GROMACS .gro file of N, CA, C and O in nm:
model
  392
    1GLU      N    1   0.280   1.675   2.767
    1GLU     CA    2   0.319   1.750   2.650
    1GLU      C    3   0.384   1.661   2.545
    1GLU      O    4   0.365   1.683   2.426
    2ILE      N    5   0.461   1.563   2.589
    2ILE     CA    6   0.525   1.472   2.495
    2ILE      C    7   0.420   1.395   2.417
    2ILE      O    8   0.433   1.374   2.296
    3PHE      N    9   0.315   1.356   2.486
    3PHE     CA   10   0.207   1.280   2.423
    3PHE      C   11   0.142   1.362   2.311
    3PHE      O   12   0.123   1.313   2.199
    4PHE      N   13   0.112   1.487   2.337
    4PHE     CA   14   0.049   1.571   2.236
    4PHE      C   15   0.146   1.610   2.125
    4PHE      O   16   0.107   1.626   2.010
    5ARG      N   17   0.274   1.620   2.158
    5ARG     CA   18   0.375   1.643   2.054
    5ARG      C   19   0.379   1.524   1.959
    5ARG      O   20   0.388   1.541   1.837
    6ASP      N   21   0.370   1.401   2.014
    6ASP     CA   22   0.366   1.282   1.930
    6ASP      C   23   0.246   1.285   1.836
    6ASP      O   24   0.257   1.247   1.720
    7ILE      N   25   0.134   1.327   1.887
    7ILE     CA   26   0.014   1.333   1.803
    7ILE      C   27   0.036   1.431   1.687
    7ILE      O   28   0.006   1.400   1.573
    8LYS      N   29   0.091   1.547   1.717
    8LYS     CA   30   0.112   1.646   1.611
    8LYS      C   31   0.219   1.602   1.512
    8LYS      O   32   0.204   1.619   1.392
    9GLN      N   33   0.328   1.544   1.561
    9GLN     CA   34   0.439   1.509   1.473
    9GLN      C   35   0.416   1.380   1.397
    9GLN      O   36   0.444   1.372   1.278
   10LEU      N   37   0.369   1.277   1.465
   10LEU     CA   38   0.359   1.146   1.401
   10LEU      C   39   0.232   1.130   1.319
   10LEU      O   40   0.232   1.065   1.215
   11LEU      N   41   0.123   1.186   1.367
   11LEU     CA   42  -0.004   1.168   1.298
   11LEU      C   43  -0.039   1.287   1.210
   11LEU      O   44  -0.140   1.286   1.140
   12HIS      N   45   0.041   1.389   1.214
   12HIS     CA   46   0.025   1.506   1.130
   12HIS      C   47  -0.113   1.571   1.146
   12HIS      O   48  -0.175   1.610   1.047
   13ILE      N   49  -0.161   1.582   1.267
   13ILE     CA   50  -0.286   1.652   1.292
   13ILE      C   51  -0.251   1.797   1.320
   13ILE      O   52  -0.208   1.833   1.428
   14LYS      N   53  -0.268   1.878   1.218
   14LYS     CA   54  -0.240   2.021   1.231
   14LYS      C   55  -0.370   2.100   1.247
   14LYS      O   56  -0.376   2.199   1.317
   15THR      N   57  -0.472   2.056   1.177
   15THR     CA   58  -0.603   2.121   1.186
   15THR      C   59  -0.709   2.013   1.202
   15THR      O   60  -0.685   1.895   1.176
   16PHE      N   61  -0.826   2.054   1.243
   16PHE     CA   62  -0.936   1.960   1.259
   16PHE      C   63  -1.019   1.959   1.132
   16PHE      O   64  -1.044   2.062   1.069
   17ILE      N   65  -1.063   1.839   1.094
   17ILE     CA   66  -1.139   1.822   0.970
   17ILE      C   67  -1.278   1.882   0.984
   17ILE      O   68  -1.325   1.955   0.898
   18GLY      N   69  -1.345   1.851   1.095
   18GLY     CA   70  -1.479   1.903   1.117
   18GLY      C   71  -1.477   2.023   1.210
   18GLY      O   72  -1.377   2.053   1.275
   19THR      N   73  -1.590   2.091   1.217
   19THR     CA   74  -1.598   2.208   1.304
   19THR      C   75  -1.690   2.186   1.423
   19THR      O   76  -1.686   2.263   1.518
   20SER      N   77  -1.769   2.080   1.418
   20SER     CA   78  -1.859   2.056   1.531
   20SER      C   79  -1.781   1.993   1.647
   20SER      O   80  -1.672   1.938   1.629
   21LYS      N   81  -1.838   2.001   1.764
   21LYS     CA   82  -1.774   1.943   1.882
   21LYS      C   83  -1.754   1.793   1.864
   21LYS      O   84  -1.649   1.738   1.897
   22ASN      N   85  -1.854   1.726   1.809
   22ASN     CA   86  -1.846   1.581   1.789
   22ASN      C   87  -1.734   1.544   1.692
   22ASN      O   88  -1.659   1.449   1.715
   23ALA      N   89  -1.720   1.619   1.583
   23ALA     CA   90  -1.614   1.590   1.485
   23ALA      C   91  -1.476   1.608   1.546
   23ALA      O   92  -1.386   1.526   1.525
   24VAL      N   93  -1.458   1.714   1.624
   24VAL     CA   94  -1.328   1.739   1.688
   24VAL      C   95  -1.298   1.630   1.790
   24VAL      O   96  -1.186   1.577   1.796
   25MET      N   97  -1.397   1.594   1.870
   25MET     CA   98  -1.377   1.490   1.972
   25MET      C   99  -1.345   1.356   1.905
   25MET      O  100  -1.258   1.282   1.953
   26ASN      N  101  -1.413   1.324   1.796
   26ASN     CA  102  -1.384   1.198   1.726
   26ASN      C  103  -1.241   1.196   1.673
   26ASN      O  104  -1.171   1.095   1.683
   27GLN      N  105  -1.195   1.307   1.619
   27GLN     CA  106  -1.059   1.313   1.567
   27GLN      C  107  -0.957   1.303   1.679
   27GLN      O  108  -0.854   1.235   1.665
   28ILE      N  109  -0.982   1.366   1.792
   28ILE     CA  110  -0.890   1.359   1.906
   28ILE      C  111  -0.886   1.217   1.961
   28ILE      O  112  -0.778   1.161   1.986
   29TRP      N  113  -1.002   1.155   1.980
   29TRP     CA  114  -1.006   1.018   2.034
   29TRP      C  115  -0.938   0.920   1.940
   29TRP      O  116  -0.867   0.830   1.983
   30THR      N  117  -0.960   0.937   1.811
   30THR     CA  118  -0.895   0.849   1.714
   30THR      C  119  -0.743   0.863   1.720
   30THR      O  120  -0.670   0.764   1.717
   31ALA      N  121  -0.695   0.986   1.731
   31ALA     CA  122  -0.551   1.009   1.742
   31ALA      C  123  -0.495   0.949   1.871
   31ALA      O  124  -0.388   0.887   1.870
   32LEU      N  125  -0.566   0.966   1.981
   32LEU     CA  126  -0.520   0.910   2.109
   32LEU      C  127  -0.512   0.759   2.104
   32LEU      O  128  -0.413   0.699   2.148
   33ILE      N  129  -0.614   0.697   2.050
   33ILE     CA  130  -0.616   0.550   2.041
   33ILE      C  131  -0.503   0.502   1.950
   33ILE      O  132  -0.434   0.404   1.979
   34THR      N  133  -0.481   0.572   1.838
   34THR     CA  134  -0.375   0.535   1.745
   34THR      C  135  -0.238   0.542   1.811
   34THR      O  136  -0.157   0.450   1.800
   35ILE      N  137  -0.210   0.651   1.880
   35ILE     CA  138  -0.081   0.666   1.948
   35ILE      C  139  -0.062   0.558   2.054
   35ILE      O  140   0.046   0.500   2.066
   36LEU      N  141  -0.167   0.531   2.131
   36LEU     CA  142  -0.155   0.427   2.234
   36LEU      C  143  -0.129   0.291   2.173
   36LEU      O  144  -0.045   0.214   2.224
   37LEU      N  145  -0.197   0.257   2.063
   37LEU     CA  146  -0.173   0.129   1.997
   37LEU      C  147  -0.030   0.120   1.943
   37LEU      O  148   0.035   0.016   1.954
   38LEU      N  149   0.019   0.228   1.886
   38LEU     CA  150   0.157   0.229   1.835
   38LEU      C  151   0.257   0.212   1.948
   38LEU      O  152   0.356   0.139   1.935
   39LYS      N  153   0.233   0.276   2.061
   39LYS     CA  154   0.325   0.264   2.175
   39LYS      C  155   0.321   0.124   2.234
   39LYS      O  156   0.425   0.071   2.277
   40VAL      N  157   0.205   0.059   2.234
   40VAL     CA  158   0.196  -0.079   2.281
   40VAL      C  159   0.272  -0.171   2.186
   40VAL      O  160   0.346  -0.260   2.230
   41MET      N  161   0.254  -0.151   2.055
   41MET     CA  162   0.328  -0.233   1.958
   41MET      C  163   0.478  -0.215   1.974
   41MET      O  164   0.554  -0.312   1.969
   42LYS      N  165   0.522  -0.093   1.995
   42LYS     CA  166   0.665  -0.065   2.014
   42LYS      C  167   0.716  -0.134   2.140
   42LYS      O  168   0.825  -0.190   2.142
   43ALA      N  169   0.637  -0.132   2.246
   43ALA     CA  170   0.680  -0.192   2.373
   43ALA      C  171   0.686  -0.344   2.366
   43ALA      O  172   0.770  -0.405   2.432
   44THR      N  173   0.598  -0.407   2.287
   44THR     CA  174   0.596  -0.553   2.281
   44THR      C  175   0.692  -0.610   2.178
   44THR      O  176   0.721  -0.728   2.180
   45ALA      N  177   0.743  -0.526   2.089
   45ALA     CA  178   0.833  -0.574   1.983
   45ALA      C  179   0.972  -0.601   2.039
   45ALA      O  180   1.021  -0.530   2.126
   46LYS      N  181   1.034  -0.706   1.987
   46LYS     CA  182   1.171  -0.738   2.027
   46LYS      C  183   1.272  -0.652   1.951
   46LYS      O  184   1.383  -0.633   1.996
   47PHE      N  185   1.233  -0.603   1.834
   47PHE     CA  186   1.318  -0.516   1.754
   47PHE      C  187   1.315  -0.377   1.817
   47PHE      O  188   1.213  -0.333   1.867
   48GLY      N  189   1.426  -0.307   1.815
   48GLY     CA  190   1.434  -0.175   1.877
   48GLY      C  191   1.379  -0.064   1.788
   48GLY      O  192   1.455   0.011   1.731
   49TRP      N  193   1.248  -0.057   1.778
   49TRP     CA  194   1.183   0.043   1.692
   49TRP      C  195   1.193   0.182   1.753
   49TRP      O  196   1.180   0.199   1.872
   50HIS      N  197   1.211   0.281   1.667
   50HIS     CA  198   1.183   0.419   1.703
   50HIS      C  199   1.039   0.443   1.659
   50HIS      O  200   0.995   0.390   1.557
   51LEU      N  201   0.965   0.519   1.735
   51LEU     CA  202   0.824   0.536   1.707
   51LEU      C  203   0.800   0.593   1.567
   51LEU      O  204   0.710   0.548   1.496
   52SER      N  205   0.882   0.686   1.525
   52SER     CA  206   0.864   0.745   1.391
   52SER      C  207   0.889   0.641   1.281
   52SER      O  208   0.819   0.638   1.180
   53ASN      N  209   0.989   0.554   1.300
   53ASN     CA  210   1.015   0.448   1.202
   53ASN      C  211   0.901   0.348   1.198
   53ASN      O  212   0.863   0.300   1.091
   54LEU      N  213   0.848   0.313   1.314
   54LEU     CA  214   0.736   0.220   1.319
   54LEU      C  215   0.616   0.276   1.244
   54LEU      O  216   0.552   0.205   1.166
   55VAL      N  217   0.585   0.403   1.264
   55VAL     CA  218   0.474   0.466   1.193
   55VAL      C  219   0.498   0.463   1.043
   55VAL      O  220   0.408   0.428   0.965
   56ALA      N  221   0.619   0.495   1.000
   56ALA     CA  222   0.650   0.496   0.857
   56ALA      C  223   0.638   0.357   0.796
   56ALA      O  224   0.581   0.340   0.687
   57PHE      N  225   0.689   0.254   0.865
   57PHE     CA  226   0.682   0.119   0.812
   57PHE      C  227   0.539   0.067   0.810
   57PHE      O  228   0.501  -0.005   0.718
   58ILE      N  229   0.460   0.102   0.908
   58ILE     CA  230   0.320   0.059   0.908
   58ILE      C  231   0.245   0.126   0.794
   58ILE      O  232   0.162   0.062   0.728
   59ARG      N  233   0.274   0.252   0.767
   59ARG     CA  234   0.209   0.319   0.653
   59ARG      C  235   0.244   0.248   0.522
   59ARG      O  236   0.160   0.238   0.433
   60LEU      N  237   0.367   0.203   0.509
   60LEU     CA  238   0.408   0.134   0.386
   60LEU      C  239   0.346  -0.004   0.373
   60LEU      O  240   0.320  -0.052   0.263
   61ASN      N  241   0.325  -0.072   0.486
   61ASN     CA  242   0.280  -0.211   0.484
   61ASN      C  243   0.138  -0.229   0.535
   61ASN      O  244   0.102  -0.337   0.579
   62ILE      N  245   0.057  -0.126   0.528
   62ILE     CA  246  -0.074  -0.131   0.591
   62ILE      C  247  -0.165  -0.239   0.531
   62ILE      O  248  -0.244  -0.299   0.601
   63PHE      N  249  -0.150  -0.268   0.403
   63PHE     CA  250  -0.237  -0.367   0.339
   63PHE      C  251  -0.169  -0.500   0.314
   63PHE      O  252  -0.221  -0.584   0.242
   64VAL      N  253  -0.051  -0.521   0.372
   64VAL     CA  254   0.019  -0.648   0.358
   64VAL      C  255  -0.032  -0.743   0.465
   64VAL      O  256  -0.038  -0.708   0.583
   65LYS      N  257  -0.068  -0.863   0.423
   65LYS     CA  258  -0.126  -0.959   0.516
   65LYS      C  259  -0.014  -1.045   0.576
   65LYS      O  260   0.037  -1.136   0.513
   66ILE      N  261   0.027  -1.009   0.697
   66ILE     CA  262   0.132  -1.080   0.768
   66ILE      C  263   0.093  -1.090   0.915
   66ILE      O  264   0.001  -1.022   0.960
   67GLU      N  265   0.164  -1.176   0.987
   67GLU     CA  266   0.142  -1.182   1.131
   67GLU      C  267   0.214  -1.064   1.195
   67GLU      O  268   0.336  -1.051   1.184
   68LEU      N  269   0.139  -0.981   1.263
   68LEU     CA  270   0.191  -0.854   1.311
   68LEU      C  271   0.305  -0.872   1.411
   68LEU      O  272   0.408  -0.806   1.401
   69GLN      N  273   0.290  -0.961   1.508
   69GLN     CA  274   0.394  -0.975   1.610
   69GLN      C  275   0.524  -1.026   1.551
   69GLN      O  276   0.631  -0.979   1.588
   70LYS      N  277   0.517  -1.120   1.458
   70LYS     CA  278   0.640  -1.169   1.394
   70LYS      C  279   0.707  -1.057   1.316
   70LYS      O  280   0.829  -1.044   1.317
   71TRP      N  281   0.627  -0.976   1.248
   71TRP     CA  282   0.684  -0.864   1.172
   71TRP      C  283   0.744  -0.759   1.263
   71TRP      O  284   0.849  -0.704   1.234
   72LEU      N  285   0.679  -0.732   1.376
   72LEU     CA  286   0.732  -0.634   1.470
   72LEU      C  287   0.865  -0.680   1.530
   72LEU      O  288   0.955  -0.600   1.552
   73ASP      N  289   0.876  -0.811   1.555
   73ASP     CA  290   0.999  -0.865   1.614
   73ASP      C  291   1.114  -0.871   1.513
   73ASP      O  292   1.228  -0.842   1.546
   74LYS      N  293   1.084  -0.913   1.390
   74LYS     CA  294   1.187  -0.929   1.287
   74LYS      C  295   1.136  -0.870   1.156
   74LYS      O  296   1.093  -0.942   1.066
   75PRO      N  297   1.142  -0.738   1.142
   75PRO     CA  298   1.080  -0.673   1.026
   75PRO      C  299   1.151  -0.696   0.893
   75PRO      O  300   1.091  -0.682   0.788
   76PHE      N  301   1.279  -0.733   0.895
   76PHE     CA  302   1.354  -0.743   0.771
   76PHE      C  303   1.376  -0.887   0.726
   76PHE      O  304   1.458  -0.913   0.639
   77GLU      N  305   1.303  -0.981   0.784
   77GLU     CA  306   1.313  -1.120   0.742
   77GLU      C  307   1.189  -1.158   0.663
   77GLU      O  308   1.083  -1.101   0.680
   78ASN      N  309   1.206  -1.257   0.576
   78ASN     CA  310   1.090  -1.309   0.502
   78ASN      C  311   1.009  -1.396   0.595
   78ASN      O  312   1.063  -1.485   0.661
   79HIS      N  313   0.880  -1.371   0.599
   79HIS     CA  314   0.791  -1.448   0.684
   79HIS      C  315   0.699  -1.533   0.598
   79HIS      O  316   0.670  -1.499   0.483
   80GLU      N  317   0.654  -1.643   0.656
   80GLU     CA  318   0.560  -1.728   0.584
   80GLU      C  319   0.430  -1.653   0.565
   80GLU      O  320   0.386  -1.577   0.650
   81LYS      N  321   0.368  -1.679   0.451
   81LYS     CA  322   0.238  -1.618   0.427
   81LYS      C  323   0.134  -1.687   0.516
   81LYS      O  324   0.145  -1.805   0.544
   82PRO      N  325   0.032  -1.615   0.558
   82PRO     CA  326  -0.072  -1.677   0.639
   82PRO      C  327  -0.150  -1.777   0.555
   82PRO      O  328  -0.145  -1.774   0.433
   83PRO      N  329  -0.222  -1.868   0.621
   83PRO     CA  330  -0.299  -1.967   0.546
   83PRO      C  331  -0.396  -1.899   0.450
   83PRO      O  332  -0.452  -1.794   0.480
   84ALA      N  333  -0.412  -1.961   0.332
   84ALA     CA  334  -0.497  -1.900   0.229
   84ALA      C  335  -0.642  -1.893   0.272
   84ALA      O  336  -0.710  -1.795   0.246
   85LYS      N  337  -0.691  -1.997   0.336
   85LYS     CA  338  -0.832  -1.998   0.377
   85LYS      C  339  -0.839  -1.970   0.526
   85LYS      O  340  -0.790  -2.046   0.607
   86SER      N  341  -0.901  -1.861   0.561
   86SER     CA  342  -0.916  -1.829   0.701
   86SER      C  343  -1.061  -1.794   0.728
   86SER      O  344  -1.134  -1.749   0.639
   87LEU      N  345  -1.103  -1.817   0.849
   87LEU     CA  346  -1.240  -1.788   0.889
   87LEU      C  347  -1.239  -1.666   0.980
   87LEU      O  348  -1.264  -1.675   1.099
   88GLN      N  349  -1.208  -1.551   0.924
   88GLN     CA  350  -1.205  -1.430   1.003
   88GLN      C  351  -1.347  -1.388   1.038
   88GLN      O  352  -1.435  -1.388   0.954
   89GLY      N  353  -1.365  -1.352   1.162
   89GLY     CA  354  -1.495  -1.304   1.206
   89GLY      C  355  -1.593  -1.414   1.239
   89GLY      O  356  -1.708  -1.387   1.268
   90VAL      N  357  -1.548  -1.541   1.234
   90VAL     CA  358  -1.638  -1.652   1.263
   90VAL      C  359  -1.617  -1.692   1.408
   90VAL      O  360  -1.506  -1.722   1.451
   91LEU      N  361  -1.726  -1.692   1.484
   91LEU     CA  362  -1.716  -1.724   1.626
   91LEU      C  363  -1.700  -1.873   1.652
   91LEU      O  364  -1.630  -1.914   1.742
   92PHE      N  365  -1.767  -1.956   1.573
   92PHE     CA  366  -1.766  -2.100   1.596
   92PHE      C  367  -1.722  -2.170   1.467
   92PHE      O  368  -1.803  -2.218   1.390
   93PRO      N  369  -1.590  -2.179   1.444
   93PRO     CA  370  -1.542  -2.236   1.317
   93PRO      C  371  -1.578  -2.383   1.300
   93PRO      O  372  -1.596  -2.428   1.188
   94ASP      N  373  -1.588  -2.460   1.408
   94ASP     CA  374  -1.622  -2.602   1.395
   94ASP      C  375  -1.763  -2.620   1.341
   94ASP      O  376  -1.793  -2.721   1.279
   95PHE      N  377  -1.850  -2.526   1.363
   95PHE     CA  378  -1.988  -2.534   1.318
   95PHE      C  379  -1.992  -2.535   1.165
   95PHE      O  380  -2.077  -2.600   1.105
   96TYR      N  381  -1.900  -2.465   1.100
   96TYR     CA  382  -1.902  -2.454   0.954
   96TYR      C  383  -1.829  -2.567   0.884
   96TYR      O  384  -1.829  -2.573   0.763
   97LYS      N  385  -1.766  -2.658   0.957
   97LYS     CA  386  -1.688  -2.766   0.895
   97LYS      C  387  -1.775  -2.887   0.860
   97LYS      O  388  -1.726  -2.985   0.812
   98LYS      N  389  -1.901  -2.882   0.887
   98LYS     CA  390  -1.990  -2.998   0.859
   98LYS      C  391  -2.008  -3.021   0.714
   98LYS      O  392  -2.003  -2.945   0.630
   0.00000   0.00000   0.00000
């Protein structure tokens, strides 16, 4: 019951967007995965986050490019910006350095 209360309170799922079985199942699975990821982040962080505060801060910083673990551990400190050039999604970065 606590798990489903978290889904209703933190993710604000009051009604389902779609009416088909597939739409409802997709929304439920997405909510479950989101809550589990948030609880894992809370558990690995050195900072004593409350789950509701973590959700609020992530909503505010969703498009900020920072290292997540450093931010979770020390959210109120200035962190170095990530390198300007990154090869995201590249499986073999040495191949492209030729």
